[in-house]
Short mmCIF file of C-alpha atoms and ligand atoms in Angstrom, two decimals:
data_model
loop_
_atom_site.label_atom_id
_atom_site.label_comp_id
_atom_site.label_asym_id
_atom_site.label_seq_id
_atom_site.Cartn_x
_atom_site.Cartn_y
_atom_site.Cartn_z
CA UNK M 223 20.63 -7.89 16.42
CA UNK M 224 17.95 -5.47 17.39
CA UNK M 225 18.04 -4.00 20.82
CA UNK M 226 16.30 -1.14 22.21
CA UNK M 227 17.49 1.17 25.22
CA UNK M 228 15.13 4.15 26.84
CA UNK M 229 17.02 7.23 26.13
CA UNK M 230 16.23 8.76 29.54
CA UNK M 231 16.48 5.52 31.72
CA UNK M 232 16.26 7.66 35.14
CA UNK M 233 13.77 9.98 34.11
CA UNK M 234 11.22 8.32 31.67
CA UNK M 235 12.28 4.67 31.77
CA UNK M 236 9.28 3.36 29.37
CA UNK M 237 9.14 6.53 27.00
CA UNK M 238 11.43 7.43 24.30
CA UNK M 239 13.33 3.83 22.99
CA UNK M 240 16.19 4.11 20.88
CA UNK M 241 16.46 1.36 18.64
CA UNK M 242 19.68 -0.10 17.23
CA UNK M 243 21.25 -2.93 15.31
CA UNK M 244 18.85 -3.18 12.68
CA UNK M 245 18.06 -2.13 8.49
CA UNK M 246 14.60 -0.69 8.04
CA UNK M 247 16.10 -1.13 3.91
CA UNK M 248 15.70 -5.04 4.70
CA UNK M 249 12.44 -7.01 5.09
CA UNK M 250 11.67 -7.96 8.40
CA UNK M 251 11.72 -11.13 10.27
CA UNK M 252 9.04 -11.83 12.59
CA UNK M 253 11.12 -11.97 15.43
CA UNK M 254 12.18 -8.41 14.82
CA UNK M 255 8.68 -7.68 13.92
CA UNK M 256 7.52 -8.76 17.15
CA UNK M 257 10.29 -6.75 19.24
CA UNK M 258 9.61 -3.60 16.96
CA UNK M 259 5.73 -4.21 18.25
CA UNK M 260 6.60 -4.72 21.78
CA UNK M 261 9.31 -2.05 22.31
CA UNK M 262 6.39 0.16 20.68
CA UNK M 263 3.49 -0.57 23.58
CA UNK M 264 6.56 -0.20 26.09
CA UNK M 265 8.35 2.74 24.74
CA UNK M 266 5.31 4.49 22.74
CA UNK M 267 8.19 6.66 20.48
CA UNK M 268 11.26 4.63 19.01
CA UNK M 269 14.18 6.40 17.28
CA UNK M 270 15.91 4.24 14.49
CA UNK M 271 18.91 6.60 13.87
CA UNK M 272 21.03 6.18 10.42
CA UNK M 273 17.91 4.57 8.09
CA UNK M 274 18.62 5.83 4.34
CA UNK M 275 15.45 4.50 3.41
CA UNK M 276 13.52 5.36 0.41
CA UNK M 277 10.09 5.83 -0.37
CA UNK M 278 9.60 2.29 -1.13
CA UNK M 279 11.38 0.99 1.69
CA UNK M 280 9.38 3.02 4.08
CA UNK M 281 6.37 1.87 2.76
CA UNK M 282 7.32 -1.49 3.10
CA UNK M 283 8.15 -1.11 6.67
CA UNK M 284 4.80 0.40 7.34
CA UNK M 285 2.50 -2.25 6.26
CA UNK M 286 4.34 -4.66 8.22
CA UNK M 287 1.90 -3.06 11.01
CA UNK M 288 -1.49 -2.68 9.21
CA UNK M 289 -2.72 -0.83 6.51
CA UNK M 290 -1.30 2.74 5.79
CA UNK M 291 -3.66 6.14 5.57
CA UNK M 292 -3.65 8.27 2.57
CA UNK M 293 -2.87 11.18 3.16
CA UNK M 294 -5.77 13.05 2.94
CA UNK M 295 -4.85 15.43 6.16
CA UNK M 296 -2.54 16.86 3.91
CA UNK M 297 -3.27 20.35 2.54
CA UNK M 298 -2.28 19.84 -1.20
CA UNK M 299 -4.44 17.11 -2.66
CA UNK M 300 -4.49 15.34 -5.98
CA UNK M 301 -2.30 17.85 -8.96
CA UNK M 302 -1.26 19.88 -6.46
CA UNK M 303 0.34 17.27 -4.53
CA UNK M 304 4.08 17.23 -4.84
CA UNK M 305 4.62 13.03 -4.45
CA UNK M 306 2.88 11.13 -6.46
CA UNK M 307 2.44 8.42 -3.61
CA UNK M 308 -0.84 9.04 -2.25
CA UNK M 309 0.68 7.17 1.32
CA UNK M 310 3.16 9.41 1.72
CA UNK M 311 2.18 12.40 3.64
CA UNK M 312 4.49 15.19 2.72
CA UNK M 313 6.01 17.21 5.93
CA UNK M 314 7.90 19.66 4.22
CA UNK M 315 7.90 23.27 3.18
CA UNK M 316 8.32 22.71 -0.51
CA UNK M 317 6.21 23.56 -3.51
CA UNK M 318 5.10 21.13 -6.49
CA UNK M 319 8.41 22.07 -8.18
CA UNK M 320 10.58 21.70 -4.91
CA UNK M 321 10.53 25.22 -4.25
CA UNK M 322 11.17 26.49 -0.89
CA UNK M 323 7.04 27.77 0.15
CA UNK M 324 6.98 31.80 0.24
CA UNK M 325 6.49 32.91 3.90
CA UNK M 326 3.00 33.52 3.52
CA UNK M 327 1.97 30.87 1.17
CA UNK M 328 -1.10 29.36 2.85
CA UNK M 329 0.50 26.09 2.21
CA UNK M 330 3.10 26.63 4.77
CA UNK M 331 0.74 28.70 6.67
CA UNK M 332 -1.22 25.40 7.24
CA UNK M 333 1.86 23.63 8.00
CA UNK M 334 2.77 26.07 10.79
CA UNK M 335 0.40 23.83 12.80
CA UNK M 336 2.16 21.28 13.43
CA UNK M 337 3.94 23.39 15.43
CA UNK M 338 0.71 22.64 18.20
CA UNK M 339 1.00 19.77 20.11
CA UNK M 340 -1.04 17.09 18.40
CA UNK M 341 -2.00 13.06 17.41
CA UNK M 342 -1.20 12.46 13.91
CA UNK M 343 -5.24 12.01 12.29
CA UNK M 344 -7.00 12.41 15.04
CA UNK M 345 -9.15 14.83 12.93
CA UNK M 346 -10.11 11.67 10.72
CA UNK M 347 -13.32 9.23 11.92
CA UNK M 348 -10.42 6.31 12.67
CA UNK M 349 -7.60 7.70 13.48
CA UNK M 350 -3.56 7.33 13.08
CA UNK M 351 -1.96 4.35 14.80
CA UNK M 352 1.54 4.54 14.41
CA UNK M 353 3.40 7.46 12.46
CA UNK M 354 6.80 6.79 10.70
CA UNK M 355 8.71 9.65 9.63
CA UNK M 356 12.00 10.15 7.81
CA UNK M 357 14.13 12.71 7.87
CA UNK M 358 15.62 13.56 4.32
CA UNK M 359 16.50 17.32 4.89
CA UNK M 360 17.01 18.97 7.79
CA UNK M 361 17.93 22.72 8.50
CA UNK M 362 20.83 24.01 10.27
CA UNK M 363 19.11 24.74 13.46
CA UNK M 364 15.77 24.47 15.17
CA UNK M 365 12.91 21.83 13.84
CA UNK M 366 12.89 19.65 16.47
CA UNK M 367 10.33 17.31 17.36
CA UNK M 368 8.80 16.92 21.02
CA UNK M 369 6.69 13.83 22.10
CA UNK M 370 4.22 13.92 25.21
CA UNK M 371 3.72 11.03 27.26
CA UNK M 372 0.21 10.73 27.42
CA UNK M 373 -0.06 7.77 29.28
CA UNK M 374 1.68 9.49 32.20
CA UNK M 375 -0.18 12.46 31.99
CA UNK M 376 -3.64 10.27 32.82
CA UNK M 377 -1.66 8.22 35.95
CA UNK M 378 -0.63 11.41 36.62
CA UNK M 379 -4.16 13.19 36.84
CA UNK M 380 -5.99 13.64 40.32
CA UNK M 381 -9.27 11.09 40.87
CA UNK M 382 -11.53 13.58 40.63
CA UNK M 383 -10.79 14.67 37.52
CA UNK M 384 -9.71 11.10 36.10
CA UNK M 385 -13.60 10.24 36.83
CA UNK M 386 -15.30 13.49 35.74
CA UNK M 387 -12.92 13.06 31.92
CA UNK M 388 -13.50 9.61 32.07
CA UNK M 389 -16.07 9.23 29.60
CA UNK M 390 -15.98 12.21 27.40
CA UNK M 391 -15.78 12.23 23.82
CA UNK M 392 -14.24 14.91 22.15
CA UNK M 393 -14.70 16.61 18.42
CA UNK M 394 -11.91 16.83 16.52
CA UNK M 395 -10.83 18.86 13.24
CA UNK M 396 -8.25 20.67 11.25
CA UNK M 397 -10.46 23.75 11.05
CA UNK M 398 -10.17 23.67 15.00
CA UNK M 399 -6.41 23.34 15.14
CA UNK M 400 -5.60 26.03 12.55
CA UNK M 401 -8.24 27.91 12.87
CA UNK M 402 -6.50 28.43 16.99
CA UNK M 403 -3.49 30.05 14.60
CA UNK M 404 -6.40 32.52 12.97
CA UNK M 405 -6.23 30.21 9.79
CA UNK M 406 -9.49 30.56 8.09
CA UNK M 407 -8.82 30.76 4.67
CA UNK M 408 -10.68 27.29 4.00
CA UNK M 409 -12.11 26.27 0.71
CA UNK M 410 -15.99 24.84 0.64
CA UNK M 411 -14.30 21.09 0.14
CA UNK M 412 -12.04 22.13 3.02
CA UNK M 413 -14.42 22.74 5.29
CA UNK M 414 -16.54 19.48 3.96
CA UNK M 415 -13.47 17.05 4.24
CA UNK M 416 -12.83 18.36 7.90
CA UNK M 417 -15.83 18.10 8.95
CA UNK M 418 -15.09 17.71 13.00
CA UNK M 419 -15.09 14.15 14.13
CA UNK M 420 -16.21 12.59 17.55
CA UNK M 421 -13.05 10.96 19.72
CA UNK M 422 -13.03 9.47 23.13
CA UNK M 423 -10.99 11.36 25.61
CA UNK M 424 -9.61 9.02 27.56
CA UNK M 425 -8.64 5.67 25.75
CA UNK M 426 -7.58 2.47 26.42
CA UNK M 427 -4.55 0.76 24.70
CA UNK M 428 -5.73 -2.60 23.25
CA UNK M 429 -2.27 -4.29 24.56
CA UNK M 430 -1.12 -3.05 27.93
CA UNK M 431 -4.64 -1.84 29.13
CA UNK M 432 -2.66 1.21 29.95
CA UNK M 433 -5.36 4.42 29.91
CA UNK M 434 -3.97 7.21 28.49
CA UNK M 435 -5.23 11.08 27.56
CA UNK M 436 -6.34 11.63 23.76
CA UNK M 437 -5.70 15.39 23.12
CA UNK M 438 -4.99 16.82 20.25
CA UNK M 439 -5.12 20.66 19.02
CA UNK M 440 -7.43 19.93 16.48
CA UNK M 441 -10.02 18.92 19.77
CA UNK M 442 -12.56 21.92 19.69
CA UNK M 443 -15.69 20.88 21.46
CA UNK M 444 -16.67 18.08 23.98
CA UNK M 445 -20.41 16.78 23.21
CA UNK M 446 -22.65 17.97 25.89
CA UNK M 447 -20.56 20.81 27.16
CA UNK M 448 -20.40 24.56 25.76
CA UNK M 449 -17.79 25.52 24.06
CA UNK M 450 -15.85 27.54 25.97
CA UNK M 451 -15.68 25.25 29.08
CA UNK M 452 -14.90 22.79 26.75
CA UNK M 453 -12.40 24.69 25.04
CA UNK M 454 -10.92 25.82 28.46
CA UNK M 455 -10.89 21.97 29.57
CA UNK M 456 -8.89 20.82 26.94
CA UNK M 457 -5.97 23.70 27.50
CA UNK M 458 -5.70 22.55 31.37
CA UNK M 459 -5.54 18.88 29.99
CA UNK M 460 -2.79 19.99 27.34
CA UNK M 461 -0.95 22.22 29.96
CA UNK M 462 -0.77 19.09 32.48
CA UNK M 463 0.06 16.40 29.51
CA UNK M 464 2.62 18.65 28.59
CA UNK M 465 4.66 19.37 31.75
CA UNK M 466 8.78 18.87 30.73
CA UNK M 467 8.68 16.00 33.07
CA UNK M 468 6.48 14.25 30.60
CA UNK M 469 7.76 15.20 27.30
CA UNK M 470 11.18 14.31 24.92
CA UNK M 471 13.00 16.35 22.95
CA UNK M 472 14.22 15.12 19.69
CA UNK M 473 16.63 16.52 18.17
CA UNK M 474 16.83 15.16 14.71
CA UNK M 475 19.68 14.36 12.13
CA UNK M 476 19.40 13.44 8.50
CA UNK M 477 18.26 9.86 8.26
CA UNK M 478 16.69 9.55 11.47
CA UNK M 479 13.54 7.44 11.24
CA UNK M 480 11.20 8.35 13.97
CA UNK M 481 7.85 6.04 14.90
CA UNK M 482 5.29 6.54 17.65
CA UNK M 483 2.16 5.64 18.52
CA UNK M 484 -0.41 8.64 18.22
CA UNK M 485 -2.72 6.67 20.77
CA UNK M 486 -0.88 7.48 23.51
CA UNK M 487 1.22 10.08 22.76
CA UNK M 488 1.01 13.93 21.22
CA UNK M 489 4.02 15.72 19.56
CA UNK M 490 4.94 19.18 17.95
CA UNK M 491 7.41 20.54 15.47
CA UNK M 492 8.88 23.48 17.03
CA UNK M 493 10.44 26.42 14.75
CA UNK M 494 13.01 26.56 12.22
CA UNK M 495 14.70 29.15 9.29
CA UNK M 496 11.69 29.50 6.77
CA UNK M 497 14.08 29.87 4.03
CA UNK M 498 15.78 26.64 4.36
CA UNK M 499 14.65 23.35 3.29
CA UNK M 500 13.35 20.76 5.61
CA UNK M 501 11.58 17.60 3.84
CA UNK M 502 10.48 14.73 6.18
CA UNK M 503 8.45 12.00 4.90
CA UNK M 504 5.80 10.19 6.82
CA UNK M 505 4.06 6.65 6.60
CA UNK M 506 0.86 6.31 8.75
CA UNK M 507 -0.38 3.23 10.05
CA UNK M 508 -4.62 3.65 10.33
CA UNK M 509 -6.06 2.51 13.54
CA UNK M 510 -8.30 -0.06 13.14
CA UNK M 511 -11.65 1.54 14.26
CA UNK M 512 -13.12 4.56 15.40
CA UNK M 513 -12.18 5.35 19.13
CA UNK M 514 -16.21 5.03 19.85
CA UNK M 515 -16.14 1.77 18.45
CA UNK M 516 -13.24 0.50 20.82
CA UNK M 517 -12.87 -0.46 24.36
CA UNK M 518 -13.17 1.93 26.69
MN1 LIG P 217 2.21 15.29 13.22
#
């Protein structure tokens, strides 16, 4: 039987669910479907510890909450991809032939950023909805993964500045995020495939009505504003979404199977030994529109 229990019930009672008494490996029923759904819109993150799932199984799980992205954010595309799948977005630091990625292989260099606090796709015209990601290998120490409460971070914002954001629409792209890490060794279809992308700042989530912030690091502009107020907006909005009070710190083990919801939340990788091997696989749930085209 499925239940779900915050993991900090004093400090962030809606944020952060661990969920238990259930196999991801099984298909679901719509009764668990429908308390997977609704402990997402309370919880935003939910942690389904000891899920050996494979590839297949994961897949499966995703679609049972729309249809999945290809993974197109991913650096290696087509022959140089190292899974075949083209849903599975590969979050490790392995080469084509499972090599461990040389320290400054610009593969891995381009990984590095997901050590900034971002929303999975939000450099893509209609963004991530949910992200599922399974932990295969882990390293012995470090990689863990922090989620931001975004939701609190707008409740959390003074007036004034909840109605001077309210209605901004940010741009969003990888040659933003990585380019913040002095990344600029893009190719020509690079640069065309990441072309920046507008997003609303503020959104609204299409169940609770909750408002919530939508930052990412790949935001590098806000349309009618110059850059570097724009640039210096988005840091204070970052710094404030990302106060400790607001954000969980996962600390992962092998099998873990991790899902959020990227429209109200941000999360980071933070460090670990480059010369071990960490493979995590994730399933992404699209969105169903473009932010513009949703309620504000
Ligand atoms: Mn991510």
């Amino acid at each position: 039987m499925l239940a779900i229990r915050p993991s900090s019930p004093l400090e962030r009672p809606d944020f952060f669910g661990v969920a238990t008494g259930i196999d991801l490996r099984q298909p679901l029923d719509a009764a668990s479907l429908a308390a997977i759904e609704a402990g997402m819109d309370r919880y935003a993150v939910l942690h389904f510890p000891e899920q050996d799932i494979s590839d297949g199984q994961q897949l499966a799980f995703g679609r049972c909450f729309g249809e999945l992205e290809l993974a197109t954010g991913d650096i290696a595309q087509g022959a140089e991809r190292r899974l075949a799948e083209p849903h599975l977005n590969d979050i490790s630091n392995l080469g084509k032939h499972g090599e461990v990625l040389a320290r400054d292989d610009r593969r891995r260099l381009f990984g590095l950023g997901n050590m900034l606090w971002h929303s999975d796709s939000s450099f893509k015209a209609t963004p991530a909805k949910y992200s599922i990601l399974s932990a295969r290998v882990l390293t012995s120490r470090g990689g863990n993964t922090e989620f931001a409460d975004m939701r609190a971070a707008w409740d959390t914002l003074d007036a004034a500045t909840q109605t001077e954001i309210r209605d901004l629409v940010a741009e969003h792209s990888q040659l933003y995020s990585r380019g913040s890490l002095g990344f600029d060794d893009w190719t020509e279809a690079e640069r065309e495939r990441w072309r920046p992308v507008p997003q609303r700042l503020v959104r609204r989530h299409p169940v609770t009505g909750r408002l919530s912030l939508y930052l990412a690091s790949h935001a590098g502009a806000i349309r009618g504003m110059p850059v570097p107020e724009a640039r210096m907006l988005l840091r204070d909005l970052t710094e404030h979404a990302t106060q400790r009070e607001r954000v969980h710190v996962h600390r992962g083990s092998r099998h873990d199977l991790v899902m959020w919801d990227n429209r109200v939340t941000m999360h980071r990788a933070r460090a670990y030994p480059a010369s071990e091997v960490r493979e995590l696989r994730r399933t992404t749930v699209a969105d169903v529109a473009p932010t513009l085209a949703q309620a504000a």
